[in-house]
Tab-separated table of C-alpha atoms in Angstrom:
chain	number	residue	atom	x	y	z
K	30	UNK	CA	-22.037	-16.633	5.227
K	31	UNK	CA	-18.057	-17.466	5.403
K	32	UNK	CA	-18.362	-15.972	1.298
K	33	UNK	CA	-20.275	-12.964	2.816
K	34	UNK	CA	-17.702	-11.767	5.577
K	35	UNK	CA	-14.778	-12.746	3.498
K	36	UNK	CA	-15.161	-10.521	0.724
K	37	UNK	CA	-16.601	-7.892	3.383
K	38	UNK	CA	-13.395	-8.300	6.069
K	39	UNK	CA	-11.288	-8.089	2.166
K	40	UNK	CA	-12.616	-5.114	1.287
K	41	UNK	CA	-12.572	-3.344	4.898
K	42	UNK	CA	-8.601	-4.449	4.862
K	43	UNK	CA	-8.218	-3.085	1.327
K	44	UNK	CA	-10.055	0.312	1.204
K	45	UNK	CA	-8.329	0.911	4.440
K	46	UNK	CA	-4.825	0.362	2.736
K	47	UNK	CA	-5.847	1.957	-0.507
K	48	UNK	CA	-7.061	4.956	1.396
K	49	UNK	CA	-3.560	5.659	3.381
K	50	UNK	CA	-1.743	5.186	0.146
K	51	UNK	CA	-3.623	8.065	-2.201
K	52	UNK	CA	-4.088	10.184	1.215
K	53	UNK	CA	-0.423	10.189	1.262
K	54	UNK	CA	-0.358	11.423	-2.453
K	55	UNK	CA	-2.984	13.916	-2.082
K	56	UNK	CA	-2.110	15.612	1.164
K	57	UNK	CA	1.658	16.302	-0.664
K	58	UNK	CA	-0.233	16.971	-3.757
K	59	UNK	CA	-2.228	19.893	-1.930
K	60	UNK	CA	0.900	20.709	0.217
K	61	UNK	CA	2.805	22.371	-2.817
K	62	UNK	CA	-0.427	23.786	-4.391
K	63	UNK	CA	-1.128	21.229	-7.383
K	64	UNK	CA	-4.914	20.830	-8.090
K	65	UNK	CA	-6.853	17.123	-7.171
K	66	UNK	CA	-9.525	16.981	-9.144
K	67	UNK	CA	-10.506	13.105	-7.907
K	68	UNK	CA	-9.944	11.227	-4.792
K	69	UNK	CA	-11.606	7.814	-5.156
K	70	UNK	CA	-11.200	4.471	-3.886
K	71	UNK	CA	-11.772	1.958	-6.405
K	72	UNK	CA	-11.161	1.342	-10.178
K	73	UNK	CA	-12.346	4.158	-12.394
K	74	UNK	CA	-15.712	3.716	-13.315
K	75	UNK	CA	-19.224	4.648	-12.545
K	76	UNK	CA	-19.141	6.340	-8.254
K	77	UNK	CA	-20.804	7.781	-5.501
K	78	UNK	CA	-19.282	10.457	-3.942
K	79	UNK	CA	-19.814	14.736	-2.997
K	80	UNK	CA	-17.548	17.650	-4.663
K	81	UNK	CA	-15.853	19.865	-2.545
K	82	UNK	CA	-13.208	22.883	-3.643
K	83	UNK	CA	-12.824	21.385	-7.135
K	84	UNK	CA	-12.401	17.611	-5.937
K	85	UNK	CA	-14.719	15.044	-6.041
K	86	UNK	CA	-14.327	12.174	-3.608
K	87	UNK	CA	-16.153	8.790	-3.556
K	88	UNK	CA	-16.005	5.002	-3.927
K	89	UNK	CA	-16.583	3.595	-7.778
K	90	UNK	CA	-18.487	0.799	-8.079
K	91	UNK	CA	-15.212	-1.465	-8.131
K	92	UNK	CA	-13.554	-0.729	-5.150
K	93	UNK	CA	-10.725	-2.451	-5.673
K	94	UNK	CA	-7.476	-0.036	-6.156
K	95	UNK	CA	-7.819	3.260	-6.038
K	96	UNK	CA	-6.005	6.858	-7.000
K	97	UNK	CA	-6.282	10.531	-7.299
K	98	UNK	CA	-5.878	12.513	-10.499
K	99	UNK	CA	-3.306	14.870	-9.605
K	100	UNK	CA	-3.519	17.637	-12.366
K	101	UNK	CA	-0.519	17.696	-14.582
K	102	UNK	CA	0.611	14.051	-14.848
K	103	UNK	CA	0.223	13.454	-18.503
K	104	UNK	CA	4.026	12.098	-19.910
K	105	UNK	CA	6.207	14.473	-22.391
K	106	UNK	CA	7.163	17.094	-23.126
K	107	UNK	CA	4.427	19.819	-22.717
K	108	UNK	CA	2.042	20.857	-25.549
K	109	UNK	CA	3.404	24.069	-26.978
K	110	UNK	CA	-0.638	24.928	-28.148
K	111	UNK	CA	-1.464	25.014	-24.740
K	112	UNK	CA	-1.423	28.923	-24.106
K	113	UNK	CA	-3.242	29.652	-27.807
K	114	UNK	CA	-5.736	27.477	-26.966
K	115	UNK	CA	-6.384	28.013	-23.197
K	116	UNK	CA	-6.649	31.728	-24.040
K	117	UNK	CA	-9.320	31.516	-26.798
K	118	UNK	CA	-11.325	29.509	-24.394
K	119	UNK	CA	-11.444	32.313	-21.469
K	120	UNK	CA	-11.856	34.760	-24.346
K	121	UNK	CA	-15.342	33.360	-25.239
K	122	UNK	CA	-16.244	31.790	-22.487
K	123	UNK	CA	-17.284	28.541	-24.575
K	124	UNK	CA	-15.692	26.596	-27.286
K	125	UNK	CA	-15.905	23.610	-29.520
K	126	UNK	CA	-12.708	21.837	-31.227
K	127	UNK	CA	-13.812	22.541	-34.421
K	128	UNK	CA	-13.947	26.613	-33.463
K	129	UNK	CA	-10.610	26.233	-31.476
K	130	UNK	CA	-8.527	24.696	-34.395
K	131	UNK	CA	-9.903	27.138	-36.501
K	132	UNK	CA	-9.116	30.199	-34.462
K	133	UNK	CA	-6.102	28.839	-33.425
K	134	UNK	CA	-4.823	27.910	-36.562
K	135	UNK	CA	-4.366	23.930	-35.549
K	136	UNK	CA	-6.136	20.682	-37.418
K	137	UNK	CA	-8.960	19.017	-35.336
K	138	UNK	CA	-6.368	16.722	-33.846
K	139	UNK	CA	-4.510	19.195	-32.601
K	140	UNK	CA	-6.936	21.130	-30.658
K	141	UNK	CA	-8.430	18.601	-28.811
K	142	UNK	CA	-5.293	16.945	-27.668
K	143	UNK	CA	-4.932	20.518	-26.119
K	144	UNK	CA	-8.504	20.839	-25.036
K	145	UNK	CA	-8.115	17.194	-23.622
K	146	UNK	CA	-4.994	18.405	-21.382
K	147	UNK	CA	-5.964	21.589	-20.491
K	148	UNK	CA	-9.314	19.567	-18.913
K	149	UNK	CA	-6.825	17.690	-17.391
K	150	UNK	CA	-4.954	20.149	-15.253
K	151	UNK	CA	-8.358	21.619	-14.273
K	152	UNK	CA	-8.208	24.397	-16.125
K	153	UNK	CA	-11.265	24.396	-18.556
K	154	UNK	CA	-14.330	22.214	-17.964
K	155	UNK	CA	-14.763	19.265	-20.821
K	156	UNK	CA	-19.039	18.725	-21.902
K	157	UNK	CA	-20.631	16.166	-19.576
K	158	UNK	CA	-21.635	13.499	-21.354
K	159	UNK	CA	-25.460	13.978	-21.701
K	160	UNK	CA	-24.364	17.382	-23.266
K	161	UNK	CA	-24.519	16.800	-26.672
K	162	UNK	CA	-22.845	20.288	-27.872
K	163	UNK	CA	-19.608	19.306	-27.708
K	164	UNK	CA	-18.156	22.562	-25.692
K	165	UNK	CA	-15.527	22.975	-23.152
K	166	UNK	CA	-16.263	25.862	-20.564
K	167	UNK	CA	-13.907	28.256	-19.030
K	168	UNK	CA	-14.021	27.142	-14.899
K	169	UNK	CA	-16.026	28.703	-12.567
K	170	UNK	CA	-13.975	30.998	-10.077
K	171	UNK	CA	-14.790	33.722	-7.520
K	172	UNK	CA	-15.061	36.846	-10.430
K	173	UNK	CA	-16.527	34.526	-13.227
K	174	UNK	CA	-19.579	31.369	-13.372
K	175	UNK	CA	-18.613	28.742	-15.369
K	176	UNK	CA	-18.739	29.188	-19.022
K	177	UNK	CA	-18.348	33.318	-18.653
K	178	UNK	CA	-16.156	35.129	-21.111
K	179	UNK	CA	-13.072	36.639	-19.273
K	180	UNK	CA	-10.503	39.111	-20.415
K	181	UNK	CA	-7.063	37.938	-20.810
K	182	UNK	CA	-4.283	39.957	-21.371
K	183	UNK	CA	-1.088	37.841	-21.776
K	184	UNK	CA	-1.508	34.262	-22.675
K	185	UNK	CA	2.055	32.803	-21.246
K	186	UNK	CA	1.161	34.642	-18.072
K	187	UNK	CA	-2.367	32.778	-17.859
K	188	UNK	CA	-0.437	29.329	-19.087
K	189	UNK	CA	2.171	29.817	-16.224
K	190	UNK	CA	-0.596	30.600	-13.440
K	191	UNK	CA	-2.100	27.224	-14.515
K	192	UNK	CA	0.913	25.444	-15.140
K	193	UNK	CA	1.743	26.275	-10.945
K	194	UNK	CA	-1.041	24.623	-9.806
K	195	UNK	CA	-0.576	20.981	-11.358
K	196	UNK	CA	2.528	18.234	-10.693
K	197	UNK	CA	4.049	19.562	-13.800
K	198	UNK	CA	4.504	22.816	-12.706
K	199	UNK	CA	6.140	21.663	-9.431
K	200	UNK	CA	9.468	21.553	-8.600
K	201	UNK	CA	11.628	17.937	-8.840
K	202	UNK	CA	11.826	17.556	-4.980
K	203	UNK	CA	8.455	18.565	-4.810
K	204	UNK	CA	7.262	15.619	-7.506
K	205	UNK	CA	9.654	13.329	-5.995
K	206	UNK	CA	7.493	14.001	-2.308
K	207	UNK	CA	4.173	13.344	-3.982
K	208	UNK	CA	5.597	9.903	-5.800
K	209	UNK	CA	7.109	9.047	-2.477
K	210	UNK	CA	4.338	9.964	0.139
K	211	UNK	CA	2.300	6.619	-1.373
K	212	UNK	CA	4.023	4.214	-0.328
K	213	UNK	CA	5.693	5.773	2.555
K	214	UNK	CA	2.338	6.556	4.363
K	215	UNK	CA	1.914	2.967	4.111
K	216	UNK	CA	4.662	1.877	5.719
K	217	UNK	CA	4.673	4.530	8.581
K	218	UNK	CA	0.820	3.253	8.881
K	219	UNK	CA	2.596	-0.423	9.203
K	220	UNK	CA	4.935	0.982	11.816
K	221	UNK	CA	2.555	2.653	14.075
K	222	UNK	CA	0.339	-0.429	14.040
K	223	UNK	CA	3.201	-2.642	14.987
K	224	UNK	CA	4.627	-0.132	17.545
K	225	UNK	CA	0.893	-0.176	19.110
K	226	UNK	CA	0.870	-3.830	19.252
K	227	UNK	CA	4.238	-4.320	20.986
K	228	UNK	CA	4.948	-1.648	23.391
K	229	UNK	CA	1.213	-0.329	23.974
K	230	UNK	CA	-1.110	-3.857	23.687
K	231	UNK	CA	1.935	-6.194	23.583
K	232	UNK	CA	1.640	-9.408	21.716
K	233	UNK	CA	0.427	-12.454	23.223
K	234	UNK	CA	3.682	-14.701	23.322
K	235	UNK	CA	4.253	-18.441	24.566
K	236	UNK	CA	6.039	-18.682	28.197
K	237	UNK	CA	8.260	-20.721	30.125
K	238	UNK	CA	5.350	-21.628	32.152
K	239	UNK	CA	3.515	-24.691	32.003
K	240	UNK	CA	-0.364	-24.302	31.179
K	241	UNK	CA	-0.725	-28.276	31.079
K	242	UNK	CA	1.197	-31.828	31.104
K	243	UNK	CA	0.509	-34.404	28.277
K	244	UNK	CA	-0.587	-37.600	30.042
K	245	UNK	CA	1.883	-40.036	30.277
K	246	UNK	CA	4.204	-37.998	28.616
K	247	UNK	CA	8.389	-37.864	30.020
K	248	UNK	CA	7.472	-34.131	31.689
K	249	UNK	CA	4.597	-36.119	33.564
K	250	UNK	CA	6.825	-39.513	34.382
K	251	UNK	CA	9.302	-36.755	35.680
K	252	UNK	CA	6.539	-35.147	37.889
K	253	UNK	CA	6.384	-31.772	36.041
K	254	UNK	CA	2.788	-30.389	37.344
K	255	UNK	CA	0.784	-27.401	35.457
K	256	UNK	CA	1.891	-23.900	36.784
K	257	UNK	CA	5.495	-25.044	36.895
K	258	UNK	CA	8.098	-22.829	35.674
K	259	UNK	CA	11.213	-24.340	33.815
K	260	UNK	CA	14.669	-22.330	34.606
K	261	UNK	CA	16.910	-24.705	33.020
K	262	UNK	CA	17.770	-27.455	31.149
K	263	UNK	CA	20.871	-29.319	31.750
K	264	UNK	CA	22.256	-25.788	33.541
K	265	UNK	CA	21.454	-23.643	30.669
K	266	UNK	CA	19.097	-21.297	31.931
K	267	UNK	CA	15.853	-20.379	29.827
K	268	UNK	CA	14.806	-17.036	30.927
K	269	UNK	CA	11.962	-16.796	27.574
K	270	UNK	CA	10.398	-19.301	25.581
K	271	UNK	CA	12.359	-18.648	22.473
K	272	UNK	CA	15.457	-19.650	24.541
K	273	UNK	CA	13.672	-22.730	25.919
K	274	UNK	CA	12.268	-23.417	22.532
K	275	UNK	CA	15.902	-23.973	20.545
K	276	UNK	CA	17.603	-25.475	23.748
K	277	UNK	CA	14.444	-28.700	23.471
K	278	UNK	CA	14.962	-28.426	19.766
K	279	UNK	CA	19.114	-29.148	20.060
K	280	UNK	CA	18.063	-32.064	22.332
K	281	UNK	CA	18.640	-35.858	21.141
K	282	UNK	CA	15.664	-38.397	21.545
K	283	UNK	CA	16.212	-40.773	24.352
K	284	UNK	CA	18.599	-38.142	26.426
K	285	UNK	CA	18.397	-37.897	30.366
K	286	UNK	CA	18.685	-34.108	30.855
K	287	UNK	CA	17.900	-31.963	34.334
K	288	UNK	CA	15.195	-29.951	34.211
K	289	UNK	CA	15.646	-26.742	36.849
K	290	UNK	CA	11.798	-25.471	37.608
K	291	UNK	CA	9.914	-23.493	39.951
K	292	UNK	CA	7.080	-24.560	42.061
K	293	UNK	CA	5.551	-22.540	44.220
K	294	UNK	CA	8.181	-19.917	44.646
K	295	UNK	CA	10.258	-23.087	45.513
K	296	UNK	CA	13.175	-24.227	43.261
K	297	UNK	CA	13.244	-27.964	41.859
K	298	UNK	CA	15.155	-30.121	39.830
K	299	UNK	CA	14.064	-33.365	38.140
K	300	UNK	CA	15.549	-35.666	35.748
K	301	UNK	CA	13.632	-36.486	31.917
K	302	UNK	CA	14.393	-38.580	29.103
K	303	UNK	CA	13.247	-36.992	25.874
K	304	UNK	CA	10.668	-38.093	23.722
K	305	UNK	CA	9.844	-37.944	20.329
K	306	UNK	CA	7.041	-35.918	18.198
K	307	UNK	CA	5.597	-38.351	15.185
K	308	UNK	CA	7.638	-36.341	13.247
K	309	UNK	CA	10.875	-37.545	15.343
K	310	UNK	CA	11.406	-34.532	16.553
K	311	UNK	CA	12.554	-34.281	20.548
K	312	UNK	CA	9.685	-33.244	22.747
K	313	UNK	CA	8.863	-32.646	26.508
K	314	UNK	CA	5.292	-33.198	26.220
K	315	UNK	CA	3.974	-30.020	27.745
K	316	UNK	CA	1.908	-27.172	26.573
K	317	UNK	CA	3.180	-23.931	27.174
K	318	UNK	CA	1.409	-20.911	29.141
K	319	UNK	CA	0.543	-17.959	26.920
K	320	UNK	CA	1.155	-14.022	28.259
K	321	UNK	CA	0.761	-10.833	26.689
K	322	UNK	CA	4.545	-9.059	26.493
K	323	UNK	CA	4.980	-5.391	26.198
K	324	UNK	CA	8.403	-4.310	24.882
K	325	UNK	CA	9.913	-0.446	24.813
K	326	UNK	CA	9.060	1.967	21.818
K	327	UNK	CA	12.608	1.589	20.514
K	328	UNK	CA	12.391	-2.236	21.017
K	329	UNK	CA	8.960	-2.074	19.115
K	330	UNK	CA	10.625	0.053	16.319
K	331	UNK	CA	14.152	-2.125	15.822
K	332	UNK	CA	11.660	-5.332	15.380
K	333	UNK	CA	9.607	-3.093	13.006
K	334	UNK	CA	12.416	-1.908	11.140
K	335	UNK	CA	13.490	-5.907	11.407
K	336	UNK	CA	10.585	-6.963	9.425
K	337	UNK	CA	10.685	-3.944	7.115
K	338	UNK	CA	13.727	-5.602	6.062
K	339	UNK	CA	12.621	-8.810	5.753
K	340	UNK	CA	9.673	-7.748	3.568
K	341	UNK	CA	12.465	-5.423	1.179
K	342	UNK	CA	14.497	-9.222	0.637
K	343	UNK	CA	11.223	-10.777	-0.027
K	344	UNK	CA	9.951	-8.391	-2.922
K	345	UNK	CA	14.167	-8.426	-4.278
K	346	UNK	CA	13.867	-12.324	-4.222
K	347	UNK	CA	11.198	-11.776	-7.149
K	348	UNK	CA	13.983	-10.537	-9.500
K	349	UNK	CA	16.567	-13.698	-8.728
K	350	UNK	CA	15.637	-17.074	-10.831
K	351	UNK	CA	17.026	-18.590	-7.885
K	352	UNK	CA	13.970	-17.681	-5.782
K	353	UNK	CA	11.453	-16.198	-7.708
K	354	UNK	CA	9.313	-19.019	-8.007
K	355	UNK	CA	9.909	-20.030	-3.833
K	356	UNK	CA	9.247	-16.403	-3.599
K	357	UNK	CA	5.281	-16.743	-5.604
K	358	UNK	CA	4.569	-19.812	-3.640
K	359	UNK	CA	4.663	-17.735	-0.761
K	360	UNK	CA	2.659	-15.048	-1.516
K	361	UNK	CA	-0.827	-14.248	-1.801
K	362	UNK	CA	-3.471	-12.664	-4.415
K	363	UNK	CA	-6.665	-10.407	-2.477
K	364	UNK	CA	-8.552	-13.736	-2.622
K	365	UNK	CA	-5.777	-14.738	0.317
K	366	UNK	CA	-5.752	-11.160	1.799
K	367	UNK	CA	-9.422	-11.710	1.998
K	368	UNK	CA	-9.748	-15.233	3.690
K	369	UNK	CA	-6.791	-13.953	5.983
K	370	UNK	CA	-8.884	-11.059	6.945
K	371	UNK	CA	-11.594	-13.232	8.221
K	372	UNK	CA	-9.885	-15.154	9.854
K	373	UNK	CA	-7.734	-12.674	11.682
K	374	UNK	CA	-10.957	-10.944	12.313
K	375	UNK	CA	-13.105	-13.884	13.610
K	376	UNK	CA	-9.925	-14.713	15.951
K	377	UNK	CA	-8.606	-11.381	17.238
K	378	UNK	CA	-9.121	-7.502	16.709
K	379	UNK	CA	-5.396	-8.180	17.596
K	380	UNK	CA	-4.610	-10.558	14.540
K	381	UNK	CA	-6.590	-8.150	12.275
K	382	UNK	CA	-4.373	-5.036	13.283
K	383	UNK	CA	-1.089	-7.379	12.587
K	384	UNK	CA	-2.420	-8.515	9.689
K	385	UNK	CA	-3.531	-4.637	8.803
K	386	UNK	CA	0.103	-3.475	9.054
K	387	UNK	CA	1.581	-6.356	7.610
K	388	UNK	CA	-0.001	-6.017	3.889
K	389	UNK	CA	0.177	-2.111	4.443
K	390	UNK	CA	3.576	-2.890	4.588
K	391	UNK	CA	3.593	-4.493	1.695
K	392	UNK	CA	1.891	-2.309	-0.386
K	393	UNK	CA	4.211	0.641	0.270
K	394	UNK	CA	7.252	-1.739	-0.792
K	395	UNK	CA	5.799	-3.105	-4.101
K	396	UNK	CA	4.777	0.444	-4.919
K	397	UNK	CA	8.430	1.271	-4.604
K	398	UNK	CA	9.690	-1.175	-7.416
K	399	UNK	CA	11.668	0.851	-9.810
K	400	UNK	CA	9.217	0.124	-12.676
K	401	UNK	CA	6.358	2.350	-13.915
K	402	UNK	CA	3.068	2.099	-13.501
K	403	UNK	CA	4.477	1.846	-9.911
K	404	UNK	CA	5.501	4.730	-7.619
K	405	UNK	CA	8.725	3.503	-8.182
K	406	UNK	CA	8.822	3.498	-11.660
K	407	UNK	CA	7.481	7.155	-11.633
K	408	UNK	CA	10.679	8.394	-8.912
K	409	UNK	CA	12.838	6.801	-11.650
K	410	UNK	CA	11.382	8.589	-14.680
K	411	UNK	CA	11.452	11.612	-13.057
K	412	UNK	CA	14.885	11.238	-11.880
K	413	UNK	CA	16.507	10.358	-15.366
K	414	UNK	CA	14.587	13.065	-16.610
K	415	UNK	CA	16.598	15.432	-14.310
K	416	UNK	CA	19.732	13.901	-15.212
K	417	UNK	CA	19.310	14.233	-19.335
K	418	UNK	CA	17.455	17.574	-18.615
K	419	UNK	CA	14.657	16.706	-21.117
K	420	UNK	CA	11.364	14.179	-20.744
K	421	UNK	CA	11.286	10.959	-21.946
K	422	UNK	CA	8.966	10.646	-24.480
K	423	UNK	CA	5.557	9.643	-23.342
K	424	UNK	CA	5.538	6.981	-26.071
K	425	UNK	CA	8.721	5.537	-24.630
K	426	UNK	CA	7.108	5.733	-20.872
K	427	UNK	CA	3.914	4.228	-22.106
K	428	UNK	CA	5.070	1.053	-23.845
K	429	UNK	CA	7.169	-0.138	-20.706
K	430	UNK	CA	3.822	0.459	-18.773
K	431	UNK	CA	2.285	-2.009	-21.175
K	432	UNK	CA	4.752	-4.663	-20.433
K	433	UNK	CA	4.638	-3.976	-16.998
K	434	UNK	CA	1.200	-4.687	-16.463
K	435	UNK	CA	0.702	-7.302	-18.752
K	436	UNK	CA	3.143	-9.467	-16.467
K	437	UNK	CA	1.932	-8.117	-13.351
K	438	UNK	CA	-1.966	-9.840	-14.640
K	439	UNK	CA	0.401	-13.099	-15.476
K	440	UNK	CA	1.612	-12.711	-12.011
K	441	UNK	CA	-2.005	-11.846	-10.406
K	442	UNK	CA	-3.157	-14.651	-12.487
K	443	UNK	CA	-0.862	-17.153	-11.064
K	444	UNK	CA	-1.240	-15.900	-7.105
K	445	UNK	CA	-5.210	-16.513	-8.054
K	446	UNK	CA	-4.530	-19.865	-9.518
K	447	UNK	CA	-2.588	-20.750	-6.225
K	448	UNK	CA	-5.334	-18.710	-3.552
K	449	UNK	CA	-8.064	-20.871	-5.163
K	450	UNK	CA	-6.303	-24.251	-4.841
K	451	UNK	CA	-5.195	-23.482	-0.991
K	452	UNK	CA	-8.113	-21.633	0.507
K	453	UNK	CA	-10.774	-22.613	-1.103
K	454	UNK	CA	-10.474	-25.996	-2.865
K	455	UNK	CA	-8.044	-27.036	0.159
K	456	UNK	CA	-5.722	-28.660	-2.520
């Protein structure tokens, strides 16, 4: 059963992310006109899913990942038999690559590298694949059924109308809002959870209250009771936990130290000598009363913006030799994600939503590495590109992507290795 509701709880975590990431890139995709032509959550592959105004959402039978095919994305500069081709397509309604190279004086290659694209932006309809004739069909609009011959009277004009409604044909701030609105819908997710949590919920913190005494411990020789309410330790005064917390930690085994308390509305004083933890560490020997704290929106958003922070160092620490590998010993593959899920969702609906905003958070940041396949990696393409004023050759763009993801599997590898070992073998 604990196999069953772990990979359940891992996926449930995971689609959820995966879906506020390409919902970020869609909506800003759709915002500026560029065709979607699949929203899916998973790996590509086999789905289930319904068609509506040219997209087709669903889950694939991996649903691990996920993305939307923007139209328009392809690397390069752009085809220049685009328009030739696109035309003699509308023209006849129908067409094979053999038939379009020969019309449009191109070799075999050359035509269905166009074909391929122009399928691509949404433009023409490839065969399905239990359609053995090989042809690619003009799309079905209001005027025309799919497949109907169509008049066209100037090809750049029909290339251009196409062209507007795919990422190419955007403009740079425009492609730099769909690369961006990824990750950053992840991380506004992140922040909404954790503003929720802290200034709506609030988070259940440890008090300066005592919920119980340790028998025979020094608070209990000193006459500490449950429901007591320490003030102050040797006249420093402990208003929160955390305060408390680092004034027992600076304390020195074997130490006499007052200890200012409340009892029943009534202020006390008693004297304690410190113990010791196995550890050797100075204790009082209490347990500590538990309270859910609220804090202000802007509170909640400087903490959030705290661990934003936190999480940026984390991911930078992956490019210093110095910390890289402290850096993977701390992390997790979606083996951990997964065993973390069920266990934040077996413990609290509460620990589940931290947990929810916390790998959110997460995601958006690694998605803004500066290295393609990442959303990162895309931003900087496209802004070099800008600065040369040409495209970077798709070759060029496609070869770093190798090398990319080859040592992002070494790395997925390793953070496997290491889930297995600690969550499951308990090694």
């Amino acid at each position: 059963m604990d196999v069953v509701l772990t990979i359940f709880w891992g996926l449930v975590v995971l689609i959820i992310l995966v879906f506020v990431h390409e919902l970020g890139h869609f909506l800003f995709a759709r915002l500026f006109g560029a065709r979607v032509t699949e929203f899916m959550i998973g790996m590509p592959g086999p789905n289930i899913g319904f068609e509506r105004n040219g997209c087709r959402y669903g889950i694939t039978c991996i649903p691990l990942g996920g993305y939307n095919r923007i139209t328009g994305m392809e690397g390069g500069p752009e085809d220049p038999n685009l328009s030739k081709v696109l035309a003699y397509v509308y023209r006849h309604g129908k067409a094979d690559v053999e038939h379009t190279a020969m019309a449009c004086d191109l070799d075999t290659g050359e035509a269905e590298n166009a074909l391929i694209i122009l399928d691509g932006w949404g433009s023409i309809k490839k065969p399905a694949r239990s359609d053995k004739s090989g042809l690619y069909s003009a799309p079905q609009t209001d005027t025309y059924e799919l497949g109907e011959p169509r008049e066209v009277d100037d090809e750049t004009a029909l290339l251009d109308g196409e062209r507007a409604q795919t990422y190419r044909g955007l403009k740079f701030w425009q492609r730099l809002c769909v690369l961006f609105a990824g990750p950053v819908f992840n991380v506004v997710f992140a922040l909404i959870i954790f503003i929720v949590l802290l200034s709506g919920i609030g988070v259940t913190s440890a008090t300066t209250t005592l919920e119980d005494v340790i028998a025979d411990s020094p608070a209990q020789v000193a006459g500490l009771e449950a429901g007591d309410t320490i003030t102050a330790l040797d006249g420093v005064e402990t208003p929160d936990w955390e305060t408390l917390s680092d004034e027992i930690a600076s304390l020195t085994v074997g130490e006499d130290v007052t200890v200012s308390y409340v009892r029943d509305d009534e202020p006390e004083t008693t004297e304690l000598t410190v113990g010791a933890r196995e550890d050797g560490t100075p204790q009082l020997g209490v347990y500590m009363a538990t309270a859910p704290e609220r804090v202000s929106v802007f509170r909640a958003l400087g903490d959030s913006f705290v661990y934003i922070g936190q999480t940026v160092a984390a991911y930078a620490s992956l490019f210093n030799p110095m910390t890289a590998a402290e850096t993977v010993s701390e992390s997790t593959s979606v083996v951990g994600i997964a065993v973390m899920s069920r266990e934040a969702a077996s413990a609290s609906p509460l620990l589940l939503l931290y947990l929810l905003a916390a790998v959110s958070l997460s995601l958006g940041i690694v998605n803004l590495i500066p290295l393609p396949p990442l959303d990162g990696g895309k931003i900087v393409v496209e802004v070099i590109q800008k600065i040369i004023r040409r495209d970077i050759p798709a070759s060029v763009i496609n070869a770093i992507t190798v090398v990319v993801i080859a040592l992002l599997i070494v790395l997925f590898l390793i953070l496997l290795n290491q889930d297995i070992h600690n969550f499951i073998l308990g090694t």
